[in-house]
Short mmCIF file of C-alpha atoms in Angstrom, two decimals:
data_model
loop_
_atom_site.label_atom_id
_atom_site.label_comp_id
_atom_site.label_asym_id
_atom_site.label_seq_id
_atom_site.Cartn_x
_atom_site.Cartn_y
_atom_site.Cartn_z
CA MET A 433 86.98 68.21 162.28
CA LEU A 434 91.16 68.71 161.37
CA SER A 435 90.11 72.22 159.60
CA ASN A 436 88.36 73.31 162.89
CA SER A 437 91.05 72.55 165.26
CA LEU A 438 93.93 73.25 163.36
CA PHE A 439 94.27 76.37 165.69
CA SER A 440 91.93 75.62 168.28
CA PHE A 441 93.03 77.38 171.53
CA THR A 442 92.47 76.16 175.74
CA LYS A 443 89.58 78.03 176.87
CA GLY A 444 89.65 81.26 176.61
CA VAL A 445 92.34 81.80 174.05
CA ARG A 446 91.54 83.76 171.02
CA ARG A 447 92.08 81.58 167.85
CA PRO A 448 93.80 83.76 166.00
CA ASP A 449 92.67 85.66 162.85
CA ALA A 450 94.36 85.58 159.21
CA SER A 451 96.48 88.79 159.75
CA HIS A 452 98.37 87.04 163.21
CA ILE A 453 98.74 83.68 160.75
CA SER A 454 100.18 86.11 157.50
CA PHE A 455 102.69 86.65 159.47
CA LEU A 456 103.53 84.01 161.04
CA LEU A 457 104.10 82.67 158.50
CA LEU A 458 105.90 85.13 156.77
CA PHE A 459 108.64 85.11 160.06
CA ILE A 460 109.16 81.50 158.93
CA CYS A 461 109.98 82.19 156.01
CA LEU A 462 112.56 85.02 156.74
CA THR A 463 113.87 82.58 158.91
CA PHE A 464 114.72 79.89 156.32
CA SER A 465 115.96 82.15 153.61
CA CYS A 466 118.22 83.70 156.63
CA GLN A 467 119.60 80.24 157.62
CA ASN A 468 120.04 79.43 153.83
CA SER A 469 120.80 82.47 151.92
CA PHE A 470 120.33 85.31 153.65
CA CYS A 471 122.24 85.40 156.63
CA LEU A 472 126.93 85.26 155.83
CA LYS A 473 128.05 81.94 157.10
CA LYS A 474 131.14 82.59 158.78
CA PRO A 475 134.20 80.82 157.16
CA THR A 476 135.52 77.90 158.00
CA ILE A 477 139.32 77.38 158.41
CA PRO A 478 141.24 75.23 155.43
CA ASN A 479 144.38 72.85 156.35
CA TRP A 480 146.49 75.06 154.76
CA ILE A 481 145.85 78.00 156.79
CA LEU A 482 146.24 76.18 159.87
CA GLU A 483 149.66 75.03 158.69
CA ALA A 484 150.39 78.88 158.00
CA ARG A 485 149.59 79.51 161.46
CA ASN A 486 152.28 76.73 162.69
CA LYS A 487 154.96 77.78 160.66
CA TRP A 488 156.00 81.00 163.30
CA THR A 489 159.28 80.91 164.79
CA TYR A 490 157.70 83.59 167.53
CA ARG A 491 155.06 83.79 169.81
CA GLY A 492 155.78 86.73 173.06
CA GLN A 493 156.50 84.03 175.07
CA LYS A 494 160.24 85.41 175.52
CA ARG A 495 162.54 87.65 173.57
CA PRO A 496 165.27 86.03 171.10
CA PRO A 497 168.62 87.23 171.56
CA PHE A 498 168.92 89.86 168.99
CA ALA A 499 165.94 91.40 170.29
CA ILE A 500 166.15 95.55 171.81
CA GLU A 501 165.63 95.15 175.31
CA PRO A 502 163.12 98.12 176.13
CA LYS A 503 163.68 101.19 178.22
CA ALA A 504 161.28 102.41 180.73
CA GLY A 505 158.35 103.38 178.94
CA GLN A 506 159.37 101.62 176.10
CA VAL A 507 157.04 98.65 174.31
CA SER A 508 159.60 95.56 172.94
CA VAL A 509 157.03 93.99 169.44
CA TRP A 510 158.56 90.94 170.79
CA ASP A 511 156.41 91.28 173.82
CA PHE A 512 153.26 91.39 171.71
CA PRO A 513 151.10 87.42 171.33
CA ARG A 514 151.29 85.41 168.44
CA PRO A 515 148.13 85.09 167.82
CA PRO A 516 147.53 88.46 167.94
CA SER A 517 145.57 90.29 170.84
CA VAL A 518 142.91 93.15 169.74
CA THR A 519 142.70 95.81 172.04
CA LEU A 520 140.76 99.20 172.30
CA VAL A 521 142.89 102.42 171.47
CA ASP A 522 142.54 105.33 174.07
CA ALA A 523 143.49 108.45 171.86
CA VAL A 524 142.18 109.81 168.56
CA VAL A 525 143.61 108.02 164.95
CA ARG A 526 143.68 110.52 162.52
CA VAL A 527 144.14 109.36 158.75
CA PHE A 528 145.00 112.35 156.07
CA PHE A 529 146.07 111.75 152.48
CA GLU A 530 147.64 115.19 152.28
CA ASP A 531 145.82 117.47 153.83
CA THR A 532 141.78 115.12 153.31
CA LEU A 533 140.95 113.50 155.69
CA LEU A 534 139.17 110.31 155.38
CA ALA A 535 139.79 108.86 158.99
CA LYS A 536 139.45 110.26 162.65
CA THR A 537 138.07 108.22 165.35
CA ASP A 538 138.80 107.03 169.99
CA GLY A 539 137.09 104.19 168.82
CA CYS A 540 140.03 102.53 167.44
CA LEU A 541 141.05 98.37 166.54
CA ALA A 542 144.75 98.13 167.71
CA VAL A 543 146.08 94.39 166.87
CA LYS A 544 149.44 93.93 168.11
CA GLU A 545 151.23 90.73 167.20
CA THR A 546 154.93 89.01 167.66
CA ALA A 547 157.57 91.39 165.70
CA ASN A 548 154.93 93.52 163.79
CA PRO A 549 154.41 97.13 165.08
CA PRO A 550 150.27 97.37 165.65
CA THR A 551 147.98 98.14 162.78
CA TYR A 552 145.17 100.10 163.32
CA TYR A 553 141.64 98.98 162.88
CA ILE A 554 139.14 102.28 162.13
CA PRO A 555 135.00 101.77 162.62
CA PRO A 556 133.35 102.41 159.09
CA HIS A 557 131.17 104.44 160.33
CA ASP A 558 134.28 107.29 161.41
CA VAL A 559 135.87 106.61 157.46
CA ASP A 560 134.88 108.93 154.68
CA PHE A 561 134.11 106.49 152.04
CA ASP A 562 133.36 109.30 149.71
CA GLN A 563 136.91 109.50 148.97
CA LEU A 564 137.69 105.33 148.68
CA VAL A 565 136.33 102.85 146.25
CA GLU A 566 136.31 99.61 146.78
CA ILE A 567 138.51 97.66 144.59
CA ASP A 568 138.86 93.22 142.79
CA THR A 569 142.14 92.96 145.22
CA THR A 570 142.12 89.83 147.94
CA SER A 571 144.27 88.86 150.31
CA TRP A 572 144.70 86.29 153.04
CA CYS A 573 145.18 86.91 156.72
CA GLU A 574 145.84 83.37 158.20
CA TRP A 575 144.39 84.73 161.70
CA LYS A 576 141.92 87.41 160.70
CA GLY A 577 140.58 85.91 156.73
CA LYS A 578 140.02 86.57 154.02
CA ALA A 579 140.49 90.66 153.18
CA GLY A 580 138.83 93.08 151.01
CA TYR A 581 140.95 95.82 149.66
CA TRP A 582 140.26 99.63 149.34
CA ALA A 583 141.45 102.73 147.12
CA LEU A 584 141.37 106.59 146.54
CA LYS A 585 138.53 107.42 144.32
CA GLN A 586 141.28 109.58 142.07
CA SER A 587 143.87 106.33 142.22
CA PRO A 588 141.50 103.59 142.09
CA LYS A 589 144.83 101.11 141.13
CA SER A 590 147.20 101.76 144.81
CA PRO A 591 145.31 99.76 147.34
CA ILE A 592 145.80 102.14 150.52
CA ALA A 593 143.03 100.74 153.03
CA TRP A 594 142.03 96.50 153.31
CA ASP A 595 139.57 95.06 155.28
CA TYR A 596 137.97 92.32 156.66
CA PRO A 597 134.02 91.41 155.67
CA ASN A 598 133.62 88.56 156.93
CA PRO A 599 136.86 88.05 159.54
CA PHE A 600 137.12 83.95 161.30
CA ASP A 601 135.21 83.68 164.45
CA GLU A 602 138.19 85.17 166.39
CA TYR A 603 138.14 88.64 164.55
CA GLU A 604 134.60 88.77 164.16
CA GLN A 605 135.65 92.15 165.97
CA LEU A 606 137.13 93.74 162.95
CA THR A 607 134.80 92.50 161.11
CA LYS A 608 134.54 95.81 158.00
CA TYR A 609 137.13 98.20 160.63
CA LEU A 610 139.54 99.41 157.59
CA ALA A 611 143.18 99.06 158.27
CA PHE A 612 144.93 101.74 155.68
CA TYR A 613 148.82 101.62 154.40
CA PRO A 614 150.52 104.52 156.28
CA HIS A 615 153.35 104.90 153.62
CA ARG A 616 151.59 106.59 151.05
CA LEU A 617 149.37 108.65 153.50
CA ARG A 618 150.03 110.34 157.07
CA CYS A 619 149.12 108.73 160.13
CA PHE A 620 148.40 110.10 163.96
CA ILE A 621 147.59 108.54 166.96
CA GLY A 622 146.70 111.26 169.26
CA ASP A 623 149.14 113.89 168.56
CA GLU A 624 152.28 111.33 167.44
CA GLN A 625 152.57 111.64 163.72
CA ILE A 626 153.83 107.62 162.65
CA THR A 627 156.33 106.50 160.97
CA PRO A 628 155.70 103.26 158.69
CA GLN A 629 157.41 99.80 159.56
CA ASP A 630 159.80 99.47 156.98
CA SER A 631 158.54 96.79 154.18
CA THR A 632 156.63 96.02 151.15
CA ILE A 633 153.38 93.89 152.79
CA TYR A 634 153.37 94.68 156.41
CA ALA A 635 151.55 98.03 157.27
CA GLY A 636 152.32 98.39 161.48
CA TRP A 637 152.06 102.06 162.55
CA ILE A 638 155.70 102.71 163.89
CA THR A 639 155.27 104.99 167.42
CA LYS A 640 157.87 106.21 169.80
CA ASP A 641 157.78 104.02 172.72
CA LEU A 642 158.10 100.67 170.53
CA VAL A 643 161.71 98.75 169.61
CA GLY A 644 162.59 96.28 168.12
CA PRO A 645 163.81 95.34 164.95
CA PHE A 646 160.91 94.65 163.36
CA LYS A 647 159.13 92.43 160.56
CA GLY A 648 159.82 93.20 156.80
CA GLN A 649 163.41 93.53 156.80
CA PRO A 650 164.98 90.79 154.47
CA GLY A 651 165.45 87.38 156.51
CA SER A 652 162.36 88.00 159.26
CA GLU A 653 160.20 86.42 156.61
CA ASN A 654 159.90 83.62 159.73
CA TRP A 655 159.90 85.45 162.59
#
């Protein structure tokens, strides 16, 4: 009969008991649920994002005539690639609001894009979220995807950081890492306090070894 042979096995193999069957059914249910609801699906890239990726004039392959020639020990932001690269920072990175430490890490990731000072992304486990609050603001990056924003609890209307909860596949390693706007903060790479990028949109960290000019000034929109 089918009922007697449904779980029949070859000779010498023990027939599963009720606990085994229950576990198997639970596993199947969880797998199905994960695929259909619980698991966060990676976003697809819409056409307008692809169009935005193609609009840039410079992509790090050749410096423009107006680029500052780097001297020995200097780095030109015009040598950074586009799409941006992601590299591990070989230094301790710290972020302060006044004298309050918001983040400290030796696992920071630097995102380097043509014409821009790097932005620095800090692992979430190295951020003091007791000082922060997530706010209802979002934006889109044509390379990394949809960003969410964070503010100080004492000043919840002014974002000081952003992250990518579910970035495009190419930048999956940045998932939930926080990048901080340096304009209202004190940010350090090693012992060097960085200079904020002069922009109301971009949030690059300028170190002493970088030469530009840097994107963000008037007329640089398509750099």
